[in-house]
Short mmCIF file of C-alpha atoms in Angstrom, two decimals:
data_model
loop_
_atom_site.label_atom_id
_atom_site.label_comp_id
_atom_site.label_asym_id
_atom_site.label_seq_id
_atom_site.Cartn_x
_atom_site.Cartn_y
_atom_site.Cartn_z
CA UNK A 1 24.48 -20.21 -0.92
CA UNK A 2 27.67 -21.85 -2.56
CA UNK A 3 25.37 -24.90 -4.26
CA UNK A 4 22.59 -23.03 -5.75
CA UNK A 5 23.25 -23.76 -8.99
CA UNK A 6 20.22 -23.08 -10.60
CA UNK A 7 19.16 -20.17 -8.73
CA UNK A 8 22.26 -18.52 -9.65
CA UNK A 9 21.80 -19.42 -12.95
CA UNK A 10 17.99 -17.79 -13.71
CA UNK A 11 19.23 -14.81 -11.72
CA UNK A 12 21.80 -13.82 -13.71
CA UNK A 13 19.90 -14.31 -16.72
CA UNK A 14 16.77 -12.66 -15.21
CA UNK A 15 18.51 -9.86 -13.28
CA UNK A 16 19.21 -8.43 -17.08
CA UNK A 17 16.24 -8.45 -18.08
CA UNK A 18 14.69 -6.63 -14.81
CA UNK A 19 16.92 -3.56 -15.35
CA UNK A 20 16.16 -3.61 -19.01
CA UNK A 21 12.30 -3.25 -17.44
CA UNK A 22 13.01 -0.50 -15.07
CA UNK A 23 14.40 1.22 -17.75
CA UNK A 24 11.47 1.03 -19.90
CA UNK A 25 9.22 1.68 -16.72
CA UNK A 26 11.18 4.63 -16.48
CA UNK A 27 11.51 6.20 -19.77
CA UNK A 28 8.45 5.57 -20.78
CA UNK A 29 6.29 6.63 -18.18
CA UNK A 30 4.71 9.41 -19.89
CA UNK A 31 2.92 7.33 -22.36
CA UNK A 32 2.46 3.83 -20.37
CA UNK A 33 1.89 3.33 -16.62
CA UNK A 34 4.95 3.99 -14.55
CA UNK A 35 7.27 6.40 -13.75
CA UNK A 36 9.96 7.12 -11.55
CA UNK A 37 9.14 5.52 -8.35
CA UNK A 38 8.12 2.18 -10.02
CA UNK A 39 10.99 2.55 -12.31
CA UNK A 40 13.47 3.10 -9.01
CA UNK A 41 11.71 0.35 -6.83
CA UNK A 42 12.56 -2.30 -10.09
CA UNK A 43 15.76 -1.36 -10.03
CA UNK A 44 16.77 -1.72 -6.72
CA UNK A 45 14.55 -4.73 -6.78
CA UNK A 46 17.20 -6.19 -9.25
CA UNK A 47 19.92 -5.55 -7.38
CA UNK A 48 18.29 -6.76 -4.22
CA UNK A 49 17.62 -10.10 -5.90
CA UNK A 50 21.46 -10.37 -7.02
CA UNK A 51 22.62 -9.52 -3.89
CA UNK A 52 20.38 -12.36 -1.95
CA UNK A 53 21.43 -14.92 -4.81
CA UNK A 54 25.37 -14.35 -5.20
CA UNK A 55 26.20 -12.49 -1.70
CA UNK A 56 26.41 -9.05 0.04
CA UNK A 57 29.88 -9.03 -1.11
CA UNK A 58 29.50 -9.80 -4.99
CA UNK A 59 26.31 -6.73 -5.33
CA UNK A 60 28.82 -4.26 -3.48
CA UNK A 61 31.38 -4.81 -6.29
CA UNK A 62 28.57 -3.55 -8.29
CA UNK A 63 27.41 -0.85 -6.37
CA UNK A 64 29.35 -0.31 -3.81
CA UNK A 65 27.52 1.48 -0.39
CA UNK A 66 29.21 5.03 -0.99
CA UNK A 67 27.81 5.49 -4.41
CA UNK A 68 23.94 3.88 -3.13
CA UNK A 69 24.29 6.64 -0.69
CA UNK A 70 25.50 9.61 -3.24
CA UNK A 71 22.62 8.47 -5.86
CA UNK A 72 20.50 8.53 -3.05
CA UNK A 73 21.31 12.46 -2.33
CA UNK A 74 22.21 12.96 -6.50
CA UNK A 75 18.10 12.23 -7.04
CA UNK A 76 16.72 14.98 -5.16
CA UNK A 77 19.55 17.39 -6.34
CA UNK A 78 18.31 16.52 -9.64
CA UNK A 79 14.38 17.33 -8.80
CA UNK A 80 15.30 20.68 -6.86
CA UNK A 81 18.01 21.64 -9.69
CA UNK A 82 16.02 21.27 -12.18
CA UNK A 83 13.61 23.81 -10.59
CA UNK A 84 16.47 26.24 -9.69
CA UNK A 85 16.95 26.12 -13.89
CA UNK A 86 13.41 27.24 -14.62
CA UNK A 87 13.84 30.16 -12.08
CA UNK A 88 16.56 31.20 -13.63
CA UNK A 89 14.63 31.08 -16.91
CA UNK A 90 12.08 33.29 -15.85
CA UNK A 91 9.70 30.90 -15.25
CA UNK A 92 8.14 30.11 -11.99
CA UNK A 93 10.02 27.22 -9.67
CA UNK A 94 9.22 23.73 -11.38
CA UNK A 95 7.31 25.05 -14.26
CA UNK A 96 8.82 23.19 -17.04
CA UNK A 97 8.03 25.09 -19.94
CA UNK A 98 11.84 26.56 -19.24
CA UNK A 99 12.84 23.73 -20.95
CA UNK A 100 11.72 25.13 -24.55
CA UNK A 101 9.98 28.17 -23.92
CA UNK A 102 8.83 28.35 -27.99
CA UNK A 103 7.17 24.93 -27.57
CA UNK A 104 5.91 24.74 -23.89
CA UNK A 105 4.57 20.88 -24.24
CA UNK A 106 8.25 19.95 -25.65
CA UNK A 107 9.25 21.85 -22.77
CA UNK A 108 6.53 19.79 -20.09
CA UNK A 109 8.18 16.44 -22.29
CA UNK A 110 11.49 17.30 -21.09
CA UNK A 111 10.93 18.35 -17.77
CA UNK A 112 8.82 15.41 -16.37
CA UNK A 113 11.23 13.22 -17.76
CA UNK A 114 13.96 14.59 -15.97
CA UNK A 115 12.11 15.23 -12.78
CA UNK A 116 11.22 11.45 -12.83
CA UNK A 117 14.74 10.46 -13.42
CA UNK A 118 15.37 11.89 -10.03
CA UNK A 119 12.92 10.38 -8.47
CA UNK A 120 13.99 6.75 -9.61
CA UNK A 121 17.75 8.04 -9.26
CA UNK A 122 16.55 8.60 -5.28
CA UNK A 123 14.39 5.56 -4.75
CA UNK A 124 16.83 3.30 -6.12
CA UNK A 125 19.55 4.57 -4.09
CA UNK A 126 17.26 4.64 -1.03
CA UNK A 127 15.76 1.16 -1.30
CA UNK A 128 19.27 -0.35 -2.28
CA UNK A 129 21.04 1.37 0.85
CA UNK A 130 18.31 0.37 3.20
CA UNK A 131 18.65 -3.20 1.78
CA UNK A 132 22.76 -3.42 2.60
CA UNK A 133 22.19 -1.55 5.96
CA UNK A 134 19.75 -4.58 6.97
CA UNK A 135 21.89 -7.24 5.18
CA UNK A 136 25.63 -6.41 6.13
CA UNK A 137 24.34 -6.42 10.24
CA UNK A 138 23.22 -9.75 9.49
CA UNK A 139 25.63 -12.85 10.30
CA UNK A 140 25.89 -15.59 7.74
CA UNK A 141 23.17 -18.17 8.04
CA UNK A 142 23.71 -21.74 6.53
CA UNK A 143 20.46 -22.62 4.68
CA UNK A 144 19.65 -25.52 7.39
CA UNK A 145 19.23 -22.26 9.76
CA UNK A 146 16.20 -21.00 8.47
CA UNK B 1 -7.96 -15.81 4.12
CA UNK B 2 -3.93 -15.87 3.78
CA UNK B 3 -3.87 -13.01 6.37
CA UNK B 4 -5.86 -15.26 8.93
CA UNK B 5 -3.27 -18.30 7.93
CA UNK B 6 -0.03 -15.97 8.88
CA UNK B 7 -2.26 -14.63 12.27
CA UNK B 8 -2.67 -18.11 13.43
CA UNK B 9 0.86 -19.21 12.54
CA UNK B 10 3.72 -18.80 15.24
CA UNK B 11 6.83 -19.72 12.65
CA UNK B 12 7.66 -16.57 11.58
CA UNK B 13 9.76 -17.60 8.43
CA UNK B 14 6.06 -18.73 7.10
CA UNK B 15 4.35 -15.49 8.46
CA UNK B 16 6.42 -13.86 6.90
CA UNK B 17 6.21 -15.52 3.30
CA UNK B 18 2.99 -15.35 3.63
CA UNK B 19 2.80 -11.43 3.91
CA UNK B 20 4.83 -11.78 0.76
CA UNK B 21 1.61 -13.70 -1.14
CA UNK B 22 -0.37 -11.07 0.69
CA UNK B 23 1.10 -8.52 -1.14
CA UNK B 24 1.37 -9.88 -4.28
CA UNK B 25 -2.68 -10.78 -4.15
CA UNK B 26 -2.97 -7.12 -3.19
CA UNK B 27 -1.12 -6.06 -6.12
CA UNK B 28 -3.72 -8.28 -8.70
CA UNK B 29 -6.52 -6.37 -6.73
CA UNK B 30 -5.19 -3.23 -7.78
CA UNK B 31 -4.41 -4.50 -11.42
CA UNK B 32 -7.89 -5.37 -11.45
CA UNK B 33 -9.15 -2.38 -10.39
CA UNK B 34 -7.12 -0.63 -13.36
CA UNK B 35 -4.51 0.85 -11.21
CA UNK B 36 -1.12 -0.27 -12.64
CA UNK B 37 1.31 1.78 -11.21
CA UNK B 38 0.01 1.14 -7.14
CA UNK B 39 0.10 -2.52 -8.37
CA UNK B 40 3.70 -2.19 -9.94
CA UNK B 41 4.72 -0.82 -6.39
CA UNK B 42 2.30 -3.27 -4.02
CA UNK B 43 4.36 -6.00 -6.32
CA UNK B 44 7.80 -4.55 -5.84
CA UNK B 45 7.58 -2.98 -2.68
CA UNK B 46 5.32 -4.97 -0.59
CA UNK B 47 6.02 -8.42 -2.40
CA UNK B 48 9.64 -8.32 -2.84
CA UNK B 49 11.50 -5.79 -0.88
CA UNK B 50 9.97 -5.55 2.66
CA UNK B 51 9.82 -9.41 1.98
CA UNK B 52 13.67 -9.28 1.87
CA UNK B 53 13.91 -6.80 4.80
CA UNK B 54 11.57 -8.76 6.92
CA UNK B 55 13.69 -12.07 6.23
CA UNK B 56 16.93 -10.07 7.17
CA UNK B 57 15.41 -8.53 10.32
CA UNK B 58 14.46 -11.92 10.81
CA UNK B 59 17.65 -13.72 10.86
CA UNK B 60 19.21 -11.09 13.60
CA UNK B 61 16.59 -12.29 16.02
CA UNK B 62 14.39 -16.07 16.72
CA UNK B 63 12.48 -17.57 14.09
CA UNK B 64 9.76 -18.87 16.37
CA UNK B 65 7.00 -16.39 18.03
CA UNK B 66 6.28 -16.83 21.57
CA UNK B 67 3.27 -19.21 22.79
CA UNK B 68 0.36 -16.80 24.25
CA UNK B 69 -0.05 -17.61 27.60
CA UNK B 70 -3.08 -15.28 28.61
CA UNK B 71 -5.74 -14.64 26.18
CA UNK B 72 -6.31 -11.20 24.69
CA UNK B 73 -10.12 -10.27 24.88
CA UNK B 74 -10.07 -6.80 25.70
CA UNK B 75 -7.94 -6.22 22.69
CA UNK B 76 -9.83 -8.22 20.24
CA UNK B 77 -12.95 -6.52 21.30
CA UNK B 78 -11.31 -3.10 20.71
CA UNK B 79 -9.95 -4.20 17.29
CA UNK B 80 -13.57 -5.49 16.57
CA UNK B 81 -15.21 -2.23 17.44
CA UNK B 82 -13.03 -0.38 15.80
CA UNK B 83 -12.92 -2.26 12.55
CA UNK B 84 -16.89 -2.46 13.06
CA UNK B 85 -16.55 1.55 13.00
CA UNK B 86 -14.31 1.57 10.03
CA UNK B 87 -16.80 -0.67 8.03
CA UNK B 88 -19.64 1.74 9.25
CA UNK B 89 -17.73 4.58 7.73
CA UNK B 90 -17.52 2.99 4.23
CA UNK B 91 -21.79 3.03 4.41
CA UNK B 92 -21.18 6.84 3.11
CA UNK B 93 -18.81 6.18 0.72
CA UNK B 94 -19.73 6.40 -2.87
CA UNK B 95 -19.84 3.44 -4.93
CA UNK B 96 -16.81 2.29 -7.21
CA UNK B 97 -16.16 4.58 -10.04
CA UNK B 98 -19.58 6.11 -9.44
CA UNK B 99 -19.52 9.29 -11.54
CA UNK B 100 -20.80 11.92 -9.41
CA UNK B 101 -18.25 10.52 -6.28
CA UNK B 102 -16.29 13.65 -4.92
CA UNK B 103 -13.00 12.72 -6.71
CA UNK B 104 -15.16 12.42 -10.37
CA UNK B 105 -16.81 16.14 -9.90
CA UNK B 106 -14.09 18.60 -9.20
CA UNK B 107 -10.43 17.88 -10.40
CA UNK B 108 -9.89 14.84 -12.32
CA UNK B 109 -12.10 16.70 -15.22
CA UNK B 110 -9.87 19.27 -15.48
CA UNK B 111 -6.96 17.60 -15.20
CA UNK B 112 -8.18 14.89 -17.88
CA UNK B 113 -9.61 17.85 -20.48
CA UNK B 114 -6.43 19.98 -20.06
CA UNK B 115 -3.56 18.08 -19.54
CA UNK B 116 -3.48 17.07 -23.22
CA UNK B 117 -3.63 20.33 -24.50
CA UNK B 118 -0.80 21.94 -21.62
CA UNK B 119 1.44 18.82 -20.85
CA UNK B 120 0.73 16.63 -24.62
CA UNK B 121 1.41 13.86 -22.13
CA UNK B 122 -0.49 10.43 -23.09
CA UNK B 123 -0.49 9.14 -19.27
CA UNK B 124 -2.58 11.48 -16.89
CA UNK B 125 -0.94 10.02 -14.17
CA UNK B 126 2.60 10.75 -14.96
CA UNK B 127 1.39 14.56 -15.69
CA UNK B 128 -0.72 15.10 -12.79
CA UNK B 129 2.58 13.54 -10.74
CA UNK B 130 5.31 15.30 -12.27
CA UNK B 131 4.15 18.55 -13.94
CA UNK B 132 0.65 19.88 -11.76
CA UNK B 133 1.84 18.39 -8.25
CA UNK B 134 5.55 18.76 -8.83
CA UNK B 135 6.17 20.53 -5.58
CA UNK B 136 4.04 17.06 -4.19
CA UNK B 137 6.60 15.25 -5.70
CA UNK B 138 9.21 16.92 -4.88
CA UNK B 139 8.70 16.76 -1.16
CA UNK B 140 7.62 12.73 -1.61
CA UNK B 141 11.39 12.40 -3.00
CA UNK B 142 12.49 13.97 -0.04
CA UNK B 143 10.51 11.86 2.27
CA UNK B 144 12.15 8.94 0.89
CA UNK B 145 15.60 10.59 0.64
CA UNK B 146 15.13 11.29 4.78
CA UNK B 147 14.23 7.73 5.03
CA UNK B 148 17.07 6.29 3.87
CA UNK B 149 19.82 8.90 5.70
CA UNK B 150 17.60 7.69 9.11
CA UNK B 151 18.19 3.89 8.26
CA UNK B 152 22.01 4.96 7.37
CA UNK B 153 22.35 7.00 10.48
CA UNK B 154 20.49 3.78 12.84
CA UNK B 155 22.17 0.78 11.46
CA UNK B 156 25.54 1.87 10.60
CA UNK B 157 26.13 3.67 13.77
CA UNK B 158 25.47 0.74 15.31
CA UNK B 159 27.82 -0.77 13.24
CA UNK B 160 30.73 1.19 14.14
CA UNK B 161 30.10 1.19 17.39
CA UNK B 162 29.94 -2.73 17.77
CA UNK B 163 33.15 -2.73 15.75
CA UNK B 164 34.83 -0.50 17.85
CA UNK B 165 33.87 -2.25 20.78
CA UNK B 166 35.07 -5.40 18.98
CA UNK B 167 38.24 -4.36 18.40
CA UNK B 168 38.32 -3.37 22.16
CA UNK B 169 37.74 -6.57 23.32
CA UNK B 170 40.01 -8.39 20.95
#
């Protein structure tokens, strides 16, 4: 992929523009459709689409493997932990009124928001590590290949 | 139509494209049928990513299917029948977004009369998800979590292996 001029040039300006996306997915998923998973698949959809366009090598700089594979375990660690907090609230496991027990719907607010951060932390860590697991066993094909 | 056009083809670089258009036509089904987040997944799961998996799985083996010597008819009557049950199956179903369906009657009313007043969530979705079904949730992200440390475990053992044995030969 060393003459692909243009395709490297809308995927840098498009892979921006993406994230910004999965962010929004994200963060705003209580009030529009989304939420974490979406929000995750985006993301690593991003990165998937720089890594095809510029090289395995090039996305790795990025993110390299060991951190996919940490943000993959960080996600759930975030879901559980968060939890473990309203336990030791008093509350009952995953009942987010922990959060701001005065104001339980502030509390709901916070929680969902950052129980879906873990889920997007975990599918874009999955999704990204599944996609350099496939793509660093495979050898480097010249376009007239395919 | 475009699923019968990737049965009948044998190049699989063009099957496999066209289980990418699949996909994405999927996805506008779903959009149509006012379900925006499946359709935000069909699109970026189905459409993109297994695309790019598909193409990379590809490119370790041939890029041109077998011919078929011996013609299947046991199987395709099998698949007939049992598509022919699966069609029967649907005569019970309610109709689309009838109101007295099973999933209109017992949950969704509660869920759609309280969650404003408990969660003060806009999207239903996102608080049946994340605050009702949280355990649900929870477990999915593990699911997905165990996924991806099975791919890690299969592929890059491989890896090391094949390395090793590299370096062994060189």
């Amino acid at each position: 992929m060393q003459h692909h001029l243009i395709l490297k040039i809308v995927t840098k300006s498009i892979v921006g523009i993406i994230l910004l996306f999965g962010l929004y997915v994200q963060f705003h998923g209580d009030y529009s459709p989304g939420g974490g998973f979406q929000a995750g698949v985006i993301f690593a959809a991003a990165f998937i689409l720089y890594g095809i366009v510029m090289g395995l090598d090039k996305v790795q700089e990025v993110l390299p493997f060991w951190v996919v594979q940490k943000l993959a375990a960080l996600g759930v660690l975030v879901y559980a932990l968060t939890g473990v907090f309203s336990l030791f609230m008093g509350f009952n496991y995953l009942d987010y009124s922990a959060f701001s027990p005065h104001h339980p719907e502030h509390g709901q607010h916070w929680g969902i928001l950052v129980v879906e951060l873990g889920v997007g932390i975990t599918v874009t860590g999955v999704i990204v590590c599944i996609y350099y697991c496939f793509a660093s066993r495979t050898p480097h094909l010249d376009d007239g290949e395919w | 139509m475009v699923a019968l056009l990737a049965l009948r083809m044998s190049h699989l670089f063009a099957v496999v494209m066209l289980a990418g258009v699949f996909s994405l036509l999927s996805a506008l089904l779903l959009v149509l049928m006012d379900a925006v987040d499946v359709a935000f997944t069909e699109a970026a799961v189905g459409a993109g990513v297994s695309t790019v998996l598909m193409l990379s799985t590809m490119a370790l083996t041939s890029r041109v299917q077998k011919p078929i010597k011996k013609s299947n008819l046991g199987a395709a009557l099998a698949v007939s029948f049992a598509g022919l049950l699966l069609l029967y199956g649907t005569l019970d179903m309610p109709n689309f977004g009838s109101n007295n369906s099973p999933a209109q009657t017992h949950l969704s009313n509660l869920y759609l009369t309280n969650s404003p007043n408990e969660i003060g969530v806009p999207n239903v979705v996102t608080a049946i998800l994340a605050s009702y079904r949280g355990f649900d949730t929870l477990g999915e992200t593990a699911v997905v979590f165990t996924a991806g440390v099975g791919v890690i475990l299969l592929l890059s053992g491989l890896r090391r292996r094949k390395q090793k044995s590299d370096s062994k030969v060189g």
